[in-house]
Amino acid sequence: MGVTWCSYCYSEKEGELFFELSVKSRGSKDIIDKGLSPITNPEPEAESPLKMAAEDKIDMVTVLGEKLKFNPNYERFVYGERREDQAYTGQLNKDNEMEGYGILGTNTTLYKGEFKHSLYNGRGILKTFDNTKQEYEGHFKKGQYHNYGILRCGNYKYQGNWDRDTKDGEGEETFEDGTYYKGTYKKDKRSGYGILRQPKQGLEYEGEFKNNEFDGKGTLKTLEETYQGEFLCGKKHGNGVLKTYKNQTIKGKWVNDYLHGLASITSKKGKIKQVEYIKGLKKSHKY
């Protein structure tokens, strides 16, 4: 078979991925074909290099600087599904499965790390080039994020523990708008103790979460007030103390975000009065 190579690059045009294909063969005059061809809809005269490799037209591709040798003599699997559009260089087991250390490239991903039974397993780095354009570095188990790892996608970043592709355990998350969370997760949701900051909204919360909501005991600070007490499903619910920006302190009980029942109100000058509320509305008061 002739000497063949190609390079893999990203074009900003329409946000698509492209292969730049160059093919040489022994005895040929020079480059037979060279051009840009979208992976998602390749022109007939310029097929995807990985597809060409699967059809034994070439034996080597380069993905983001990684030279990947195509081996037609082993079973090619990704996440348990047979695939023809991939190139691999690395170790194989006695059953010709990817096992041990290797590099695997497909039309939308590049993985460098450990394998077991042709699945990502152990430590590795996975980059995706579809609409997500994300990168994960950490541990895998049976093809999924598992144990500690770092996921990046644009200005988004999560670093912490995973359980079968879901955030689970201690972690830290930063969003593009500046939102920041550090705490515990359960099945991809904030659950347990954590700290949430949303600078654009002027909000900061420290305390207990459940299913991404404030739930349990915590302290919520906004531009107008600070509340310390009990929450339920994201709302003030139970006993708590509210301090307003006018330095007025309200101690009482909340139901679904509303003051309900007898509350003690202390003014900025230290004057105290008792006020009865019904779903946030004053019923009566006495000094």
PDB file of C-alpha atoms in Angstrom:
ATOM      1  CA  MET A   1       0.000   0.000   0.000  1.00  0.00           C
ATOM      2  CA  GLY A   2       1.268   3.533  -0.801  1.00  0.00           C
ATOM      3  CA  VAL A   3       2.421   6.096   1.680  1.00  0.00           C
ATOM      4  CA  THR A   4      -0.615   8.119   2.723  1.00  0.00           C
ATOM      5  CA  TRP A   5      -1.284  10.937   5.116  1.00  0.00           C
ATOM      6  CA  CYS A   6      -3.877  13.552   5.962  1.00  0.00           C
ATOM      7  CA  SER A   7      -4.388  16.284   8.530  1.00  0.00           C
ATOM      8  CA  TYR A   8      -7.359  17.193  10.717  1.00  0.00           C
ATOM      9  CA  CYS A   9      -8.287  20.813  11.323  1.00  0.00           C
ATOM     10  CA  TYR A  10     -11.161  23.038  12.433  1.00  0.00           C
ATOM     11  CA  SER A  11     -12.654  25.756  10.265  1.00  0.00           C
ATOM     12  CA  GLU A  12     -14.618  28.626  11.794  1.00  0.00           C
ATOM     13  CA  LYS A  13     -16.740  28.763   8.661  1.00  0.00           C
ATOM     14  CA  GLU A  14     -20.252  27.703   9.652  1.00  0.00           C
ATOM     15  CA  GLY A  15     -18.787  26.062  12.769  1.00  0.00           C
ATOM     16  CA  GLU A  16     -18.083  22.811  10.892  1.00  0.00           C
ATOM     17  CA  LEU A  17     -15.220  20.353  11.216  1.00  0.00           C
ATOM     18  CA  PHE A  18     -13.090  19.606   8.210  1.00  0.00           C
ATOM     19  CA  PHE A  19     -10.483  17.093   7.137  1.00  0.00           C
ATOM     20  CA  GLU A  20      -7.692  18.348   4.919  1.00  0.00           C
ATOM     21  CA  LEU A  21      -6.896  15.355   2.772  1.00  0.00           C
ATOM     22  CA  SER A  22      -3.653  14.663   0.938  1.00  0.00           C
ATOM     23  CA  VAL A  23      -2.948  11.309  -0.669  1.00  0.00           C
ATOM     24  CA  LYS A  24       0.331  10.038  -2.114  1.00  0.00           C
ATOM     25  CA  SER A  25       1.163   6.610  -3.504  1.00  0.00           C
ATOM     26  CA  ARG A  26       4.405   5.026  -4.616  1.00  0.00           C
ATOM     27  CA  GLY A  27       5.035   5.871  -8.236  1.00  0.00           C
ATOM     28  CA  SER A  28       2.426   8.626  -8.316  1.00  0.00           C
ATOM     29  CA  LYS A  29       3.361  12.004  -9.772  1.00  0.00           C
ATOM     30  CA  ASP A  30       2.539  13.970  -6.648  1.00  0.00           C
ATOM     31  CA  ILE A  31      -0.495  14.873  -4.607  1.00  0.00           C
ATOM     32  CA  ILE A  32      -3.535  13.230  -6.141  1.00  0.00           C
ATOM     33  CA  ASP A  33      -6.114  15.279  -4.287  1.00  0.00           C
ATOM     34  CA  LYS A  34      -6.088  18.073  -1.773  1.00  0.00           C
ATOM     35  CA  GLY A  35      -8.996  20.074  -0.422  1.00  0.00           C
ATOM     36  CA  LEU A  36     -11.391  20.778   2.395  1.00  0.00           C
ATOM     37  CA  SER A  37     -14.327  18.481   2.805  1.00  0.00           C
ATOM     38  CA  PRO A  38     -17.016  18.693   5.525  1.00  0.00           C
ATOM     39  CA  ILE A  39     -17.148  15.558   7.652  1.00  0.00           C
ATOM     40  CA  THR A  40     -20.905  15.714   7.982  1.00  0.00           C
ATOM     41  CA  ASN A  41     -21.531  15.862   4.239  1.00  0.00           C
ATOM     42  CA  PRO A  42     -18.373  14.915   2.318  1.00  0.00           C
ATOM     43  CA  GLU A  43     -18.131  15.571  -1.364  1.00  0.00           C
ATOM     44  CA  PRO A  44     -17.937  12.380  -3.460  1.00  0.00           C
ATOM     45  CA  GLU A  45     -14.446  13.250  -4.672  1.00  0.00           C
ATOM     46  CA  ALA A  46     -13.077  13.852  -1.154  1.00  0.00           C
ATOM     47  CA  GLU A  47     -14.286  11.228   1.325  1.00  0.00           C
ATOM     48  CA  SER A  48     -13.712  11.339   5.074  1.00  0.00           C
ATOM     49  CA  PRO A  49     -10.187  10.025   5.785  1.00  0.00           C
ATOM     50  CA  LEU A  50     -11.527   7.804   8.560  1.00  0.00           C
ATOM     51  CA  LYS A  51     -14.080   6.333   6.170  1.00  0.00           C
ATOM     52  CA  MET A  52     -11.356   5.808   3.602  1.00  0.00           C
ATOM     53  CA  ALA A  53      -9.239   4.131   6.276  1.00  0.00           C
ATOM     54  CA  ALA A  54     -12.100   1.801   7.115  1.00  0.00           C
ATOM     55  CA  GLU A  55     -12.271   0.847   3.450  1.00  0.00           C
ATOM     56  CA  ASP A  56      -8.501   0.187   3.449  1.00  0.00           C
ATOM     57  CA  LYS A  57      -7.822   3.112   1.110  1.00  0.00           C
ATOM     58  CA  ILE A  58      -5.332   4.637   3.559  1.00  0.00           C
ATOM     59  CA  ASP A  59      -3.460   3.260   6.534  1.00  0.00           C
ATOM     60  CA  MET A  60      -2.589   6.363   8.564  1.00  0.00           C
ATOM     61  CA  VAL A  61      -4.423   9.515   9.656  1.00  0.00           C
ATOM     62  CA  THR A  62      -3.364  12.447  11.836  1.00  0.00           C
ATOM     63  CA  VAL A  63      -5.906  13.876  14.262  1.00  0.00           C
ATOM     64  CA  LEU A  64      -4.847  17.113  16.003  1.00  0.00           C
ATOM     65  CA  GLY A  65      -1.202  16.155  15.652  1.00  0.00           C
ATOM     66  CA  GLU A  66      -1.716  12.533  16.765  1.00  0.00           C
ATOM     67  CA  LYS A  67      -0.725   9.939  14.157  1.00  0.00           C
ATOM     68  CA  LEU A  68      -3.288   7.146  14.202  1.00  0.00           C
ATOM     69  CA  LYS A  69      -2.579   3.911  12.377  1.00  0.00           C
ATOM     70  CA  PHE A  70      -5.614   2.152  10.981  1.00  0.00           C
ATOM     71  CA  ASN A  71      -5.671  -1.562  11.743  1.00  0.00           C
ATOM     72  CA  PRO A  72      -8.335  -3.495   9.767  1.00  0.00           C
ATOM     73  CA  ASN A  73      -7.695  -6.715  11.702  1.00  0.00           C
ATOM     74  CA  TYR A  74      -9.381  -5.907  14.988  1.00  0.00           C
ATOM     75  CA  GLU A  75     -12.954  -5.395  16.104  1.00  0.00           C
ATOM     76  CA  ARG A  76     -13.626  -1.660  16.339  1.00  0.00           C
ATOM     77  CA  PHE A  77     -16.066  -0.636  19.070  1.00  0.00           C
ATOM     78  CA  VAL A  78     -16.997   2.622  20.761  1.00  0.00           C
ATOM     79  CA  TYR A  79     -19.456   2.429  23.687  1.00  0.00           C
ATOM     80  CA  GLY A  80     -20.232  -1.151  22.665  1.00  0.00           C
ATOM     81  CA  GLU A  81     -21.290  -0.230  19.133  1.00  0.00           C
ATOM     82  CA  ARG A  82     -19.366  -1.386  16.083  1.00  0.00           C
ATOM     83  CA  ARG A  83     -17.980   1.570  14.153  1.00  0.00           C
ATOM     84  CA  GLU A  84     -16.128   1.805  10.870  1.00  0.00           C
ATOM     85  CA  ASP A  85     -15.342   5.533  10.966  1.00  0.00           C
ATOM     86  CA  GLN A  86     -12.419   5.432  13.366  1.00  0.00           C
ATOM     87  CA  ALA A  87      -8.651   5.065  13.489  1.00  0.00           C
ATOM     88  CA  TYR A  88      -6.673   3.655  16.399  1.00  0.00           C
ATOM     89  CA  THR A  89      -3.100   3.210  17.472  1.00  0.00           C
ATOM     90  CA  GLY A  90      -2.293   1.400  20.667  1.00  0.00           C
ATOM     91  CA  GLN A  91      -2.438  -1.880  22.519  1.00  0.00           C
ATOM     92  CA  LEU A  92      -4.806  -4.767  21.815  1.00  0.00           C
ATOM     93  CA  ASN A  93      -5.725  -7.823  23.881  1.00  0.00           C
ATOM     94  CA  LYS A  94      -5.787 -11.433  22.690  1.00  0.00           C
ATOM     95  CA  ASP A  95      -9.293 -10.900  21.295  1.00  0.00           C
ATOM     96  CA  ASN A  96      -8.062  -7.943  19.217  1.00  0.00           C
ATOM     97  CA  GLU A  97      -9.988  -5.477  21.380  1.00  0.00           C
ATOM     98  CA  MET A  98      -8.526  -2.108  22.321  1.00  0.00           C
ATOM     99  CA  GLU A  99      -6.998  -2.701  25.741  1.00  0.00           C
ATOM    100  CA  GLY A 100      -4.234  -0.889  27.589  1.00  0.00           C
ATOM    101  CA  TYR A 101      -2.976   2.479  26.367  1.00  0.00           C
ATOM    102  CA  GLY A 102      -4.029   3.868  23.002  1.00  0.00           C
ATOM    103  CA  ILE A 103      -5.263   6.788  20.903  1.00  0.00           C
ATOM    104  CA  LEU A 104      -8.609   6.609  19.129  1.00  0.00           C
ATOM    105  CA  GLY A 105      -9.917   9.118  16.595  1.00  0.00           C
ATOM    106  CA  THR A 106     -13.371   9.330  15.025  1.00  0.00           C
ATOM    107  CA  ASN A 107     -15.129  11.934  12.909  1.00  0.00           C
ATOM    108  CA  THR A 108     -16.210  13.785  16.083  1.00  0.00           C
ATOM    109  CA  THR A 109     -13.883  12.674  18.922  1.00  0.00           C
ATOM    110  CA  LEU A 110     -10.268  12.147  19.885  1.00  0.00           C
ATOM    111  CA  TYR A 111      -9.443   9.997  22.915  1.00  0.00           C
ATOM    112  CA  LYS A 112      -6.013   9.395  24.393  1.00  0.00           C
ATOM    113  CA  GLY A 113      -5.717   7.104  27.374  1.00  0.00           C
ATOM    114  CA  GLU A 114      -6.529   3.686  28.772  1.00  0.00           C
ATOM    115  CA  PHE A 115      -8.944   1.128  27.320  1.00  0.00           C
ATOM    116  CA  LYS A 116     -10.568  -2.099  28.442  1.00  0.00           C
ATOM    117  CA  HIS A 117     -12.626  -4.278  26.098  1.00  0.00           C
ATOM    118  CA  SER A 118     -12.522  -1.425  23.537  1.00  0.00           C
ATOM    119  CA  LEU A 119     -14.100   1.061  25.957  1.00  0.00           C
ATOM    120  CA  TYR A 120     -12.533   4.079  27.643  1.00  0.00           C
ATOM    121  CA  ASN A 121     -11.488   2.692  31.019  1.00  0.00           C
ATOM    122  CA  GLY A 122      -8.974   4.224  33.394  1.00  0.00           C
ATOM    123  CA  ARG A 123      -7.339   7.612  32.969  1.00  0.00           C
ATOM    124  CA  GLY A 124      -7.680   9.522  29.715  1.00  0.00           C
ATOM    125  CA  ILE A 125      -8.492  12.693  27.775  1.00  0.00           C
ATOM    126  CA  LEU A 126     -11.549  12.911  25.510  1.00  0.00           C
ATOM    127  CA  LYS A 127     -12.104  15.801  23.101  1.00  0.00           C
ATOM    128  CA  THR A 128     -15.283  16.214  21.074  1.00  0.00           C
ATOM    129  CA  PHE A 129     -15.614  18.297  17.904  1.00  0.00           C
ATOM    130  CA  ASP A 130     -19.367  18.268  17.286  1.00  0.00           C
ATOM    131  CA  ASN A 131     -21.647  21.079  18.488  1.00  0.00           C
ATOM    132  CA  THR A 132     -20.434  20.636  22.091  1.00  0.00           C
ATOM    133  CA  LYS A 133     -16.687  21.106  21.435  1.00  0.00           C
ATOM    134  CA  GLN A 134     -15.843  19.965  24.940  1.00  0.00           C
ATOM    135  CA  GLU A 135     -12.869  18.340  26.638  1.00  0.00           C
ATOM    136  CA  TYR A 136     -12.846  15.908  29.541  1.00  0.00           C
ATOM    137  CA  GLU A 137      -9.716  14.880  31.418  1.00  0.00           C
ATOM    138  CA  GLY A 138      -9.920  12.327  34.181  1.00  0.00           C
ATOM    139  CA  HIS A 139     -11.077   8.811  34.905  1.00  0.00           C
ATOM    140  CA  PHE A 140     -13.422   6.594  32.904  1.00  0.00           C
ATOM    141  CA  LYS A 141     -15.240   3.354  33.610  1.00  0.00           C
ATOM    142  CA  LYS A 142     -16.849   1.308  30.840  1.00  0.00           C
ATOM    143  CA  GLY A 143     -16.842   4.276  28.482  1.00  0.00           C
ATOM    144  CA  GLN A 144     -18.293   6.789  30.941  1.00  0.00           C
ATOM    145  CA  TYR A 145     -16.947   9.576  33.165  1.00  0.00           C
ATOM    146  CA  HIS A 146     -16.330   8.013  36.555  1.00  0.00           C
ATOM    147  CA  ASN A 147     -14.525   9.108  39.743  1.00  0.00           C
ATOM    148  CA  TYR A 148     -12.552  12.365  39.478  1.00  0.00           C
ATOM    149  CA  GLY A 149     -12.440  14.392  36.281  1.00  0.00           C
ATOM    150  CA  ILE A 150     -12.481  17.883  34.746  1.00  0.00           C
ATOM    151  CA  LEU A 151     -14.970  18.849  32.016  1.00  0.00           C
ATOM    152  CA  ARG A 152     -14.516  22.035  29.975  1.00  0.00           C
ATOM    153  CA  CYS A 153     -16.773  23.529  27.329  1.00  0.00           C
ATOM    154  CA  GLY A 154     -16.043  27.128  26.338  1.00  0.00           C
ATOM    155  CA  ASN A 155     -16.108  29.182  29.548  1.00  0.00           C
ATOM    156  CA  TYR A 156     -17.914  26.409  31.417  1.00  0.00           C
ATOM    157  CA  LYS A 157     -15.905  24.177  33.745  1.00  0.00           C
ATOM    158  CA  TYR A 158     -16.719  21.379  36.165  1.00  0.00           C
ATOM    159  CA  GLN A 159     -14.144  19.594  38.254  1.00  0.00           C
ATOM    160  CA  GLY A 160     -15.016  16.938  40.756  1.00  0.00           C
ATOM    161  CA  ASN A 161     -16.458  13.479  41.164  1.00  0.00           C
ATOM    162  CA  TRP A 162     -18.530  11.572  38.606  1.00  0.00           C
ATOM    163  CA  ASP A 163     -20.668   8.454  38.699  1.00  0.00           C
ATOM    164  CA  ARG A 164     -21.401   6.941  35.271  1.00  0.00           C
ATOM    165  CA  ASP A 165     -21.448  10.238  33.348  1.00  0.00           C
ATOM    166  CA  THR A 166     -23.293  12.190  36.065  1.00  0.00           C
ATOM    167  CA  LYS A 167     -21.886  14.648  38.589  1.00  0.00           C
ATOM    168  CA  ASP A 168     -22.002  12.888  41.944  1.00  0.00           C
ATOM    169  CA  GLY A 169     -20.145  13.741  45.155  1.00  0.00           C
ATOM    170  CA  GLU A 170     -17.902  16.762  45.754  1.00  0.00           C
ATOM    171  CA  GLY A 171     -17.473  19.167  42.863  1.00  0.00           C
ATOM    172  CA  GLU A 172     -16.920  22.720  41.671  1.00  0.00           C
ATOM    173  CA  GLU A 173     -18.754  24.333  38.747  1.00  0.00           C
ATOM    174  CA  THR A 174     -18.227  27.648  36.906  1.00  0.00           C
ATOM    175  CA  PHE A 175     -20.600  28.965  34.222  1.00  0.00           C
ATOM    176  CA  GLU A 176     -20.106  31.449  31.402  1.00  0.00           C
ATOM    177  CA  ASP A 177     -22.196  34.145  33.141  1.00  0.00           C
ATOM    178  CA  GLY A 178     -19.989  33.977  36.242  1.00  0.00           C
ATOM    179  CA  THR A 179     -22.269  31.712  38.275  1.00  0.00           C
ATOM    180  CA  TYR A 180     -20.177  29.582  40.634  1.00  0.00           C
ATOM    181  CA  TYR A 181     -21.057  26.566  42.764  1.00  0.00           C
ATOM    182  CA  LYS A 182     -18.931  24.501  45.099  1.00  0.00           C
ATOM    183  CA  GLY A 183     -20.405  21.636  47.071  1.00  0.00           C
ATOM    184  CA  THR A 184     -21.985  18.234  46.706  1.00  0.00           C
ATOM    185  CA  TYR A 185     -23.979  16.707  43.867  1.00  0.00           C
ATOM    186  CA  LYS A 186     -26.284  13.741  43.513  1.00  0.00           C
ATOM    187  CA  LYS A 187     -27.261  12.407  40.098  1.00  0.00           C
ATOM    188  CA  ASP A 188     -26.175  15.615  38.307  1.00  0.00           C
ATOM    189  CA  LYS A 189     -28.003  17.931  40.733  1.00  0.00           C
ATOM    190  CA  ARG A 190     -26.851  20.092  43.618  1.00  0.00           C
ATOM    191  CA  SER A 191     -27.757  18.121  46.706  1.00  0.00           C
ATOM    192  CA  GLY A 192     -26.260  18.442  50.163  1.00  0.00           C
ATOM    193  CA  TYR A 193     -24.133  21.319  51.450  1.00  0.00           C
ATOM    194  CA  GLY A 194     -22.836  23.920  49.010  1.00  0.00           C
ATOM    195  CA  ILE A 195     -22.070  27.545  48.139  1.00  0.00           C
ATOM    196  CA  LEU A 196     -23.729  29.262  45.171  1.00  0.00           C
ATOM    197  CA  ARG A 197     -22.758  32.697  43.846  1.00  0.00           C
ATOM    198  CA  GLN A 198     -24.558  34.533  41.030  1.00  0.00           C
ATOM    199  CA  PRO A 199     -22.774  37.905  40.703  1.00  0.00           C
ATOM    200  CA  LYS A 200     -24.990  39.253  37.923  1.00  0.00           C
ATOM    201  CA  GLN A 201     -28.057  38.746  40.116  1.00  0.00           C
ATOM    202  CA  GLY A 202     -26.263  39.898  43.257  1.00  0.00           C
ATOM    203  CA  LEU A 203     -27.127  36.596  44.937  1.00  0.00           C
ATOM    204  CA  GLU A 204     -25.125  34.397  47.274  1.00  0.00           C
ATOM    205  CA  TYR A 205     -26.335  31.306  49.111  1.00  0.00           C
ATOM    206  CA  GLU A 206     -24.560  29.025  51.523  1.00  0.00           C
ATOM    207  CA  GLY A 207     -26.293  26.016  53.004  1.00  0.00           C
ATOM    208  CA  GLU A 208     -28.192  22.888  52.090  1.00  0.00           C
ATOM    209  CA  PHE A 209     -29.495  21.948  48.637  1.00  0.00           C
ATOM    210  CA  LYS A 210     -31.829  19.320  47.254  1.00  0.00           C
ATOM    211  CA  ASN A 211     -32.477  18.756  43.533  1.00  0.00           C
ATOM    212  CA  ASN A 212     -30.768  22.060  42.666  1.00  0.00           C
ATOM    213  CA  GLU A 213     -32.980  24.025  45.089  1.00  0.00           C
ATOM    214  CA  PHE A 214     -32.256  25.663  48.455  1.00  0.00           C
ATOM    215  CA  ASP A 215     -33.585  23.061  50.853  1.00  0.00           C
ATOM    216  CA  GLY A 216     -32.797  22.796  54.556  1.00  0.00           C
ATOM    217  CA  LYS A 217     -30.832  25.346  56.582  1.00  0.00           C
ATOM    218  CA  GLY A 218     -28.946  28.120  54.866  1.00  0.00           C
ATOM    219  CA  THR A 219     -28.114  31.796  54.427  1.00  0.00           C
ATOM    220  CA  LEU A 220     -29.349  33.728  51.386  1.00  0.00           C
ATOM    221  CA  LYS A 221     -27.920  37.168  50.571  1.00  0.00           C
ATOM    222  CA  THR A 222     -29.375  39.444  47.890  1.00  0.00           C
ATOM    223  CA  LEU A 223     -28.983  43.128  47.067  1.00  0.00           C
ATOM    224  CA  GLU A 224     -31.950  43.941  49.323  1.00  0.00           C
ATOM    225  CA  GLU A 225     -31.787  41.551  52.260  1.00  0.00           C
ATOM    226  CA  THR A 226     -30.130  38.677  54.092  1.00  0.00           C
ATOM    227  CA  TYR A 227     -32.134  35.703  55.271  1.00  0.00           C
ATOM    228  CA  GLN A 228     -30.819  33.036  57.597  1.00  0.00           C
ATOM    229  CA  GLY A 229     -33.055  30.090  58.358  1.00  0.00           C
ATOM    230  CA  GLU A 230     -34.945  27.233  56.799  1.00  0.00           C
ATOM    231  CA  PHE A 231     -35.801  26.609  53.133  1.00  0.00           C
ATOM    232  CA  LEU A 232     -38.003  24.191  51.237  1.00  0.00           C
ATOM    233  CA  CYS A 233     -37.930  23.694  47.438  1.00  0.00           C
ATOM    234  CA  GLY A 234     -36.060  26.953  46.900  1.00  0.00           C
ATOM    235  CA  LYS A 235     -38.307  29.110  49.107  1.00  0.00           C
ATOM    236  CA  LYS A 236     -38.058  30.483  52.632  1.00  0.00           C
ATOM    237  CA  HIS A 237     -40.037  27.977  54.660  1.00  0.00           C
ATOM    238  CA  GLY A 238     -39.819  27.497  58.414  1.00  0.00           C
ATOM    239  CA  ASN A 239     -38.126  29.541  61.121  1.00  0.00           C
ATOM    240  CA  GLY A 240     -35.744  32.292  60.102  1.00  0.00           C
ATOM    241  CA  VAL A 241     -34.308  35.766  60.584  1.00  0.00           C
ATOM    242  CA  LEU A 242     -34.473  38.405  57.849  1.00  0.00           C
ATOM    243  CA  LYS A 243     -32.342  41.563  57.852  1.00  0.00           C
ATOM    244  CA  THR A 244     -33.239  44.254  55.294  1.00  0.00           C
ATOM    245  CA  TYR A 245     -30.989  46.878  53.715  1.00  0.00           C
ATOM    246  CA  LYS A 246     -32.672  49.405  56.068  1.00  0.00           C
ATOM    247  CA  ASN A 247     -31.198  47.457  59.018  1.00  0.00           C
ATOM    248  CA  GLN A 248     -34.604  46.186  60.063  1.00  0.00           C
ATOM    249  CA  THR A 249     -34.539  42.689  61.559  1.00  0.00           C
ATOM    250  CA  ILE A 250     -37.523  40.352  61.313  1.00  0.00           C
ATOM    251  CA  LYS A 251     -37.636  37.117  63.278  1.00  0.00           C
ATOM    252  CA  GLY A 252     -40.476  34.719  62.592  1.00  0.00           C
ATOM    253  CA  LYS A 253     -41.841  31.888  60.516  1.00  0.00           C
ATOM    254  CA  TRP A 254     -42.146  31.685  56.738  1.00  0.00           C
ATOM    255  CA  VAL A 255     -44.484  29.575  54.610  1.00  0.00           C
ATOM    256  CA  ASN A 256     -43.738  29.343  50.866  1.00  0.00           C
ATOM    257  CA  ASP A 257     -41.677  32.564  50.963  1.00  0.00           C
ATOM    258  CA  TYR A 258     -44.285  34.497  52.992  1.00  0.00           C
ATOM    259  CA  LEU A 259     -44.147  35.575  56.618  1.00  0.00           C
ATOM    260  CA  HIS A 260     -46.911  33.736  58.450  1.00  0.00           C
ATOM    261  CA  GLY A 261     -47.848  33.986  62.098  1.00  0.00           C
ATOM    262  CA  LEU A 262     -46.431  36.178  64.840  1.00  0.00           C
ATOM    263  CA  ALA A 263     -43.150  37.909  64.004  1.00  0.00           C
ATOM    264  CA  SER A 264     -40.763  40.053  66.017  1.00  0.00           C
ATOM    265  CA  ILE A 265     -39.526  43.184  64.212  1.00  0.00           C
ATOM    266  CA  THR A 266     -36.549  45.197  65.464  1.00  0.00           C
ATOM    267  CA  SER A 267     -35.995  48.633  63.957  1.00  0.00           C
ATOM    268  CA  LYS A 268     -32.641  50.266  63.189  1.00  0.00           C
ATOM    269  CA  LYS A 269     -32.922  52.146  66.513  1.00  0.00           C
ATOM    270  CA  GLY A 270     -33.548  48.941  68.456  1.00  0.00           C
ATOM    271  CA  LYS A 271     -37.303  49.370  68.923  1.00  0.00           C
ATOM    272  CA  ILE A 272     -39.127  46.003  68.978  1.00  0.00           C
ATOM    273  CA  LYS A 273     -42.705  45.273  68.010  1.00  0.00           C
ATOM    274  CA  GLN A 274     -44.760  42.114  67.498  1.00  0.00           C
ATOM    275  CA  VAL A 275     -46.661  41.799  64.230  1.00  0.00           C
ATOM    276  CA  GLU A 276     -48.987  39.048  63.101  1.00  0.00           C
ATOM    277  CA  TYR A 277     -48.847  38.064  59.413  1.00  0.00           C
ATOM    278  CA  ILE A 278     -51.094  35.960  57.216  1.00  0.00           C
ATOM    279  CA  LYS A 279     -49.293  34.867  54.051  1.00  0.00           C
ATOM    280  CA  GLY A 280     -47.098  37.953  54.055  1.00  0.00           C
ATOM    281  CA  LEU A 281     -49.830  40.483  54.934  1.00  0.00           C
ATOM    282  CA  LYS A 282     -49.954  42.272  58.268  1.00  0.00           C
ATOM    283  CA  LYS A 283     -52.991  41.370  60.366  1.00  0.00           C
ATOM    284  CA  SER A 284     -52.250  43.346  63.505  1.00  0.00           C
ATOM    285  CA  HIS A 285     -49.382  44.605  65.610  1.00  0.00           C
ATOM    286  CA  LYS A 286     -48.636  45.649  69.150  1.00  0.00           C
ATOM    287  CA  TYR A 287     -45.636  47.260  70.875  1.00  0.00           C
TER     288      TYR A 287
END
